[in-house]
Structures are given as structure tokens and as C-alpha cells.
Amino acid sequence: MASVKNLKKEVNYVLGDIINIVYIWEMTTTGKPTEASDALLDSIFDTFDTLMTKINQKGVENKKVHFKQIRKEFEEAANQFVAKVNELN
């Protein structure tokens, strides 16, 4: 299993890249934020906070299962966000 440090970095980089894509989309299409893009950004920020809270959780009985579940949630969320970005167009 990868280290907790690497999982944190991956979550940060991937969700950060998706946020940058939304900002670029805003600037190239309307030049300002839309309701849909703001809602998507809020959702990404909430997911980031939730994932980091789970990653930093102490006293977990079975760490291997815990981090596999976090990785699964992260991958599902990232795929959903990419699909939503594609729907913005």
C-alpha cells in the first residue's frame, strides 16, 4: 500500500487539477463564474475536506481496509467530477 503522504499528495494534485480545469473553462467560455461551475467547485472543495478528514483520522482499527475505502471514494469522486466538467460544455 502507498504511504499516507502519497495519498494526500495525489488527492491534492488531482482535485487541484480539476479545479484548474473548471477555472480555465470559466475564463474561456463566459469570462466569469457560472452557477454550474460554482456548484461544481463547492462540491470539489467539500469532497477534498471530507477525504482529508478521513485520511487524517486516528484510531482506525484496520488501516489497510480504511485506506482502500478512501482510495475507492477518491477515484469515484474524481471520475464524477471529470464527467461533470465535460457536461459544462
Short mmCIF file of N, CA and C in Angstrom, two decimals, residues 22-38 41:
data_model
loop_
_atom_site.label_atom_id
_atom_site.label_comp_id
_atom_site.label_asym_id
_atom_site.label_seq_id
_atom_site.Cartn_x
_atom_site.Cartn_y
_atom_site.Cartn_z
N VAL A 22 -11.75 23.73 -14.30
CA VAL A 22 -13.00 24.48 -14.19
C VAL A 22 -12.73 25.98 -14.35
N TYR A 23 -11.68 26.47 -13.70
CA TYR A 23 -11.34 27.90 -13.84
C TYR A 23 -10.99 28.26 -15.28
N ILE A 24 -10.24 27.42 -15.95
CA ILE A 24 -9.90 27.67 -17.35
C ILE A 24 -11.17 27.67 -18.20
N TRP A 25 -12.07 26.72 -17.94
CA TRP A 25 -13.33 26.67 -18.69
C TRP A 25 -14.11 27.97 -18.49
N GLU A 26 -14.17 28.45 -17.24
CA GLU A 26 -14.89 29.70 -16.96
C GLU A 26 -14.31 30.86 -17.76
N MET A 27 -13.01 30.97 -17.77
CA MET A 27 -12.36 32.10 -18.43
C MET A 27 -12.45 32.02 -19.95
N THR A 28 -12.47 30.83 -20.51
CA THR A 28 -12.50 30.70 -21.96
C THR A 28 -13.91 30.72 -22.53
N THR A 29 -14.92 30.48 -21.71
CA THR A 29 -16.28 30.47 -22.25
C THR A 29 -17.04 31.74 -21.89
N THR A 30 -17.28 31.97 -20.62
CA THR A 30 -18.09 33.11 -20.23
C THR A 30 -17.27 34.27 -19.70
N GLY A 31 -16.06 34.00 -19.28
CA GLY A 31 -15.23 35.05 -18.71
C GLY A 31 -15.52 35.32 -17.25
N LYS A 32 -16.50 34.63 -16.70
CA LYS A 32 -16.84 34.78 -15.29
C LYS A 32 -17.48 33.48 -14.80
N PRO A 33 -17.53 33.28 -13.50
CA PRO A 33 -18.11 32.05 -12.96
C PRO A 33 -19.60 31.94 -13.27
N THR A 34 -20.04 30.71 -13.48
CA THR A 34 -21.46 30.45 -13.67
C THR A 34 -21.98 29.71 -12.44
N GLU A 35 -23.29 29.58 -12.35
CA GLU A 35 -23.87 28.85 -11.21
C GLU A 35 -23.43 27.39 -11.23
N ALA A 36 -23.37 26.80 -12.41
CA ALA A 36 -22.97 25.40 -12.52
C ALA A 36 -21.52 25.19 -12.12
N SER A 37 -20.65 26.10 -12.55
CA SER A 37 -19.23 25.95 -12.20
C SER A 37 -19.00 26.22 -10.72
N ASP A 38 -19.71 27.18 -10.16
CA ASP A 38 -19.58 27.45 -8.72
C ASP A 38 -20.05 26.26 -7.89
N LEU A 41 -17.37 23.58 -8.12
CA LEU A 41 -16.21 23.91 -7.30
C LEU A 41 -16.51 23.69 -5.81
#
